[in-house]
CSV table of C-alpha atoms in Angstrom, one decimal:
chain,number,residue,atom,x,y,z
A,737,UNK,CA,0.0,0.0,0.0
A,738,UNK,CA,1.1,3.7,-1.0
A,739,UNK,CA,0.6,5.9,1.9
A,740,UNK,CA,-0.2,9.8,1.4
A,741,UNK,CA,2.6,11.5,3.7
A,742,UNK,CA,1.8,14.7,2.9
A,743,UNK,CA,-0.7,14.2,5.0
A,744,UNK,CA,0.3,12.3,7.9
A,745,UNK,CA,-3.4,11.5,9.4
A,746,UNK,CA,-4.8,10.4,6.3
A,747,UNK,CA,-1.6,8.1,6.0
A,748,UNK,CA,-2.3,6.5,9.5
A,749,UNK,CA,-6.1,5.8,8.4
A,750,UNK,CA,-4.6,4.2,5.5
A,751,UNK,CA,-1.9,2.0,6.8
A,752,UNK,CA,-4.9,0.5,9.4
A,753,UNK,CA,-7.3,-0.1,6.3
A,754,UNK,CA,-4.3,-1.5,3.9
A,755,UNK,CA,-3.3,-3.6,6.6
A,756,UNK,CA,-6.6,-4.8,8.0
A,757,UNK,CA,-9.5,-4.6,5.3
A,758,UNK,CA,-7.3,-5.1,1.9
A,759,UNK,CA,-4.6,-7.9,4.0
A,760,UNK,CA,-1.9,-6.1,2.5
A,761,UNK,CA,1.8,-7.6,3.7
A,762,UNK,CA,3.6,-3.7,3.7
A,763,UNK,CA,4.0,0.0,2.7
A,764,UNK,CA,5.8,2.2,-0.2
A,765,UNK,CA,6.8,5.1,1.3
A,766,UNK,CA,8.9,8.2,-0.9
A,767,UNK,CA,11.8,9.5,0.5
A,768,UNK,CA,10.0,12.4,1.5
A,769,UNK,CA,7.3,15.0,0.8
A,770,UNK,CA,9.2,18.6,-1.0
A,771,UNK,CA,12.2,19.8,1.1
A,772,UNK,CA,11.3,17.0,4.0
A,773,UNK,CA,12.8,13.9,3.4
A,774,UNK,CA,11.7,10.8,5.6
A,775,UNK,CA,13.2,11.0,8.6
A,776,UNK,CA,11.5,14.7,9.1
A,777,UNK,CA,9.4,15.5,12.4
A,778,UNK,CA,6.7,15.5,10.6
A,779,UNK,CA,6.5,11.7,9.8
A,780,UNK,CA,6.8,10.7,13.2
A,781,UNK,CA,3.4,9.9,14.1
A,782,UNK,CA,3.7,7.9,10.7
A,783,UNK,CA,6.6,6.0,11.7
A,784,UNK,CA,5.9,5.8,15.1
A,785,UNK,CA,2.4,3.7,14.1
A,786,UNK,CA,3.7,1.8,11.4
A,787,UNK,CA,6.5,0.5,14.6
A,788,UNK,CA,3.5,-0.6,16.4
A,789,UNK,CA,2.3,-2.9,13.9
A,790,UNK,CA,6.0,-4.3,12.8
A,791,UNK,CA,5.6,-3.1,9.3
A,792,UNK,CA,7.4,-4.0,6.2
A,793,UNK,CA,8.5,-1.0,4.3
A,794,UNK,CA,9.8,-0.8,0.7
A,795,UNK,CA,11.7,2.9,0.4
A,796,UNK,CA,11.7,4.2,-3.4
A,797,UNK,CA,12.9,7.4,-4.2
A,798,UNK,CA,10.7,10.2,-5.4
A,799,UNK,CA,11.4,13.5,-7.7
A,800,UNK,CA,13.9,15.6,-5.6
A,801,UNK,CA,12.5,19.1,-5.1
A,802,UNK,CA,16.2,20.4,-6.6
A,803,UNK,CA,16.3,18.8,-10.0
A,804,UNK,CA,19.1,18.7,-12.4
A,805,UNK,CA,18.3,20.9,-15.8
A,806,UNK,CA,18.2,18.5,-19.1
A,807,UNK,CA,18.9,15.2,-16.8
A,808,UNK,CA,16.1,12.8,-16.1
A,809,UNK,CA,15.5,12.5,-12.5
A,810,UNK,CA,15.7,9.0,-12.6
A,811,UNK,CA,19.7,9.3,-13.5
A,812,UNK,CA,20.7,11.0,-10.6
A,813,UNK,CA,18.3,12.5,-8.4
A,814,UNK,CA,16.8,9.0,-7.4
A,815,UNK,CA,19.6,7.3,-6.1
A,816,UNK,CA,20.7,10.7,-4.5
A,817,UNK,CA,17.2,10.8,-3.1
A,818,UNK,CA,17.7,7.5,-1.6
A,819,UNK,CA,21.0,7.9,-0.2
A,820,UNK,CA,19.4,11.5,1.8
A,821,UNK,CA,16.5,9.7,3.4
A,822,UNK,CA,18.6,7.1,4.5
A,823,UNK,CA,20.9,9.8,6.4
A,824,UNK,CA,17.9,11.3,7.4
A,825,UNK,CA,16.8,8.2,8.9
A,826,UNK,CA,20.0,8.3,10.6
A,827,UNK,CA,20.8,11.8,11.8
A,828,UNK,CA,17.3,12.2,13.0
A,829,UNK,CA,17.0,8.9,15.1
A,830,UNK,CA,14.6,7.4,13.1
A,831,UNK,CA,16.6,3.8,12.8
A,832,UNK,CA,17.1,3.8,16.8
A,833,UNK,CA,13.7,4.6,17.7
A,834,UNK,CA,11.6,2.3,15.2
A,835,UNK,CA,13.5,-0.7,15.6
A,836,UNK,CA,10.7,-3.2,14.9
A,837,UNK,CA,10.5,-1.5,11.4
A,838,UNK,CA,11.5,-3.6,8.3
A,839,UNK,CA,12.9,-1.2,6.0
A,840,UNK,CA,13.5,-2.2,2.1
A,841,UNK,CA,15.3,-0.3,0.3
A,842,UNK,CA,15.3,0.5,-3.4
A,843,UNK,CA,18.0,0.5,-6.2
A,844,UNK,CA,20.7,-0.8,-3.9
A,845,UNK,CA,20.0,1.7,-1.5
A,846,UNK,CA,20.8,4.1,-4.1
A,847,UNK,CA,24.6,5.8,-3.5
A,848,UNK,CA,24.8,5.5,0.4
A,849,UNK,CA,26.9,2.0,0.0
A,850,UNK,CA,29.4,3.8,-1.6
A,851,UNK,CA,29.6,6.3,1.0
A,852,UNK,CA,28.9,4.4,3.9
A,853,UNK,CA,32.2,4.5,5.5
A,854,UNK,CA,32.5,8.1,5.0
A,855,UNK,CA,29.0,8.4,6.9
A,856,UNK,CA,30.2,6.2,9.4
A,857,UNK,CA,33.1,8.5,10.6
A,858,UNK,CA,30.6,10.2,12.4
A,859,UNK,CA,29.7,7.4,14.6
A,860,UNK,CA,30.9,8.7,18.2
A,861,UNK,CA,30.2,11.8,17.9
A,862,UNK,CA,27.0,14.0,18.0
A,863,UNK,CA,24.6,14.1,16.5
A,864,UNK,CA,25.0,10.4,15.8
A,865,UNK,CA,25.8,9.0,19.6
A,866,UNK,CA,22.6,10.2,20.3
A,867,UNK,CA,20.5,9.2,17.3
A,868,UNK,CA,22.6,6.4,15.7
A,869,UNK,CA,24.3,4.9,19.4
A,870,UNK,CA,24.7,1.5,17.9
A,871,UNK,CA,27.1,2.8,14.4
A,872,UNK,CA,26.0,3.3,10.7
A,873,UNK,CA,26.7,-0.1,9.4
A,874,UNK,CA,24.7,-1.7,12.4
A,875,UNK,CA,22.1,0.0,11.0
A,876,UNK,CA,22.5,-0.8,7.6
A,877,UNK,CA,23.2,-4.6,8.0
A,878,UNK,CA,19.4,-4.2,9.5
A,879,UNK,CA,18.2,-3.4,6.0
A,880,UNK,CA,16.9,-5.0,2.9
A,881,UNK,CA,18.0,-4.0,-0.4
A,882,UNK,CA,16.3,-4.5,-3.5
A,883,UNK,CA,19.0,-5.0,-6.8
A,884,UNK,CA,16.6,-3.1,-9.2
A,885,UNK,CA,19.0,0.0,-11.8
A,886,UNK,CA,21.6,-1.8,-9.6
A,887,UNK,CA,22.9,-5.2,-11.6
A,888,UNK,CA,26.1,-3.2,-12.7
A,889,UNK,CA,29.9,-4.1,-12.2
A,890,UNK,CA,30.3,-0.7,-10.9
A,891,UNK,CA,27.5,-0.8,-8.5
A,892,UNK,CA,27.6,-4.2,-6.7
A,893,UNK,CA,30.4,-4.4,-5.2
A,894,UNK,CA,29.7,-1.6,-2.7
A,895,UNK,CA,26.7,-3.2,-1.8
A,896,UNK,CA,28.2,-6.4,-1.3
A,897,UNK,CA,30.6,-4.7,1.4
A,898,UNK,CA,27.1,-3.2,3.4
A,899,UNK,CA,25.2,-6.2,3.8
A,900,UNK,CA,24.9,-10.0,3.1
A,901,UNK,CA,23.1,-12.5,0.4
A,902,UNK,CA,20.3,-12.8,3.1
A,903,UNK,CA,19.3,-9.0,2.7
A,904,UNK,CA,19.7,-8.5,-1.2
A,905,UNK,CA,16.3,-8.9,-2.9
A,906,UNK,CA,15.1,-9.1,-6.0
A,907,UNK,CA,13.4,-6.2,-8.2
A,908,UNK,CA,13.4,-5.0,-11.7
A,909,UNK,CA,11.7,-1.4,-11.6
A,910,UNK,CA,9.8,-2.9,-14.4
A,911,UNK,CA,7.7,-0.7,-16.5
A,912,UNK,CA,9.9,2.2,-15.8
A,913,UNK,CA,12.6,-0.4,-16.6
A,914,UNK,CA,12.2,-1.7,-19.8
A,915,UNK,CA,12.1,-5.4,-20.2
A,916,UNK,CA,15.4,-5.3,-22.1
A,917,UNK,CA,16.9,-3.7,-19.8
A,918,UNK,CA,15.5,-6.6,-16.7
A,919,UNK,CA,16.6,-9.4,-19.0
A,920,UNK,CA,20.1,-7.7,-19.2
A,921,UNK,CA,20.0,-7.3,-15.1
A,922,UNK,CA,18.7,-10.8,-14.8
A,923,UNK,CA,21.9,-11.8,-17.3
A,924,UNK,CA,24.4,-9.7,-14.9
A,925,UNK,CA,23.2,-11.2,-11.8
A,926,UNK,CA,23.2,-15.1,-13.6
A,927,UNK,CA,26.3,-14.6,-15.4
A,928,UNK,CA,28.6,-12.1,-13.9
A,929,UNK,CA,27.9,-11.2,-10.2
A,930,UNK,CA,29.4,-14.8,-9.1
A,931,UNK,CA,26.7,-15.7,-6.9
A,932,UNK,CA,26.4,-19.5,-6.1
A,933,UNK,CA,23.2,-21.0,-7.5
A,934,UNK,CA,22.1,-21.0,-3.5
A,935,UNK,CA,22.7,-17.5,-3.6
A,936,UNK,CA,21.0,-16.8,-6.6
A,937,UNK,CA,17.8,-18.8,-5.0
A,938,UNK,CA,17.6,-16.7,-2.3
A,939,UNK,CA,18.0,-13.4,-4.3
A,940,UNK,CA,15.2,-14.4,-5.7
A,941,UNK,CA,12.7,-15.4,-3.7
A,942,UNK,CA,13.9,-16.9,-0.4
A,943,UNK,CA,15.0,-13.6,1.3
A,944,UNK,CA,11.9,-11.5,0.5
A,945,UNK,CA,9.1,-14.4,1.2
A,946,UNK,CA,9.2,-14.4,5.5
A,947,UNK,CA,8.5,-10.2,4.7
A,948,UNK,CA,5.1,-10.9,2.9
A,949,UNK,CA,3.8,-13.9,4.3
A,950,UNK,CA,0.0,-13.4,3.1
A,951,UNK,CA,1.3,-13.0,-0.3
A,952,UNK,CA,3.0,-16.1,0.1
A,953,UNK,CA,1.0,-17.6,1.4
A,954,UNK,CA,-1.5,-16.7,-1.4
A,955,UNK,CA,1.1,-17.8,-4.2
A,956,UNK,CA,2.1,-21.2,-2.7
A,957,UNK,CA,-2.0,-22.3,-2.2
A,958,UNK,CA,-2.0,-20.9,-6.3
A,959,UNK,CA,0.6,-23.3,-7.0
């Protein structure tokens, strides 16, 4: 279920009825509404609900309120989206607080890998003693990451150095990825991201099946 944080009331009312009346397994959330990326004040009630009820969130990036002239916001700003509301999630104490949150997040967790180390050189000091106590990469080994935009030689590896097989998940970003270009990510991963065929399994479908367990559920009883 897509929840409406721009208005966080309306999103509360809607996480109880996409959880309750429709079944649903989980949430979308954007990285944040204008200048306010997810980890803002003015999510908290959201969070702080969705924590109550152990929920399962996939993060995907939305249009950055900056913009690059003559570049597709899907080049750039998206992963740079994603790599803000993760430190947001951070700096603001997000992680700490809503532990019993599942977070998900897209395109490889978009740049932060990368620049994790470099994040985590603020681990001991403040702010992050007080909002991140237990260290950036504790955090992030904590997270799911989805390989859709992200089954490149130049992208993997960092993401590899993050997190383990158990927390890489599959996704394709399909329509807005073309099927050419998931049968050329399905290729990379298969043929030259030297996973083990166990590994591969688990990619797949393994990890991400204890997240959505109705929807398993529902797909093993279809056969």
């Amino acid at each position: 279920a897509t929840l409406p944080l721009v208005d966080p009331d309306a999103a509360r009312a809607e996480l109880d009825r996409a959880l309750d009346d429709l079944g649903m397994d989980g949430v979308l959330l954007p990285s944040g509404v204008g200048p306010d990326l997810i980890g803002a004040e003015r999510f908290d009630s959201v969070l702080a609900a969705m924590n109550d009820r152990g929920v399962v969130i996939h993060l995907h990036p939305t249009k950055s309120h900056i913009g690059i002239p003559n570049l597709s916001p899907a080049v750039v700003d998206f992963p740079v989206e994603t790599t803000r509301a993760i430190g947001s999630l951070l700096a603001s104490g997000a992680l700490e607080r809503y532990g019993n949150l599942t977070w998900v997040i897209a395109h490889g967790g978009g740049c932060f890998p990368y620049i994790a180390g470099r994040v985590a050189r603020s681990d001991g000091a403040e702010p992050f003693t007080t909002t991140a106590p237990q260290g950036t990469l504790a955090y992030l080994r904590r997270m799911y990451f989805d390989v859709a935009v992200t089954c490149h030689p130049n992208a993997f590896p960092s993401l590899r150095t993050v997190t383990d097989i158990d927390h890489i998940v599959f996704g394709t970003d399909y329509p807005a990825f073309s099927q050419q270009d998931v049968d050329e990510a399905i290729a990379f991963l298969v043929n030259e991201a030297g996973f083990t065929d166990d590994e591969l399994d688990a990619i797949g479908s393994r990890n991400i099946k204890p997240l959505f367990p109705r929807l398993t559920a529902d797909m093993e009883a279809a056969g």
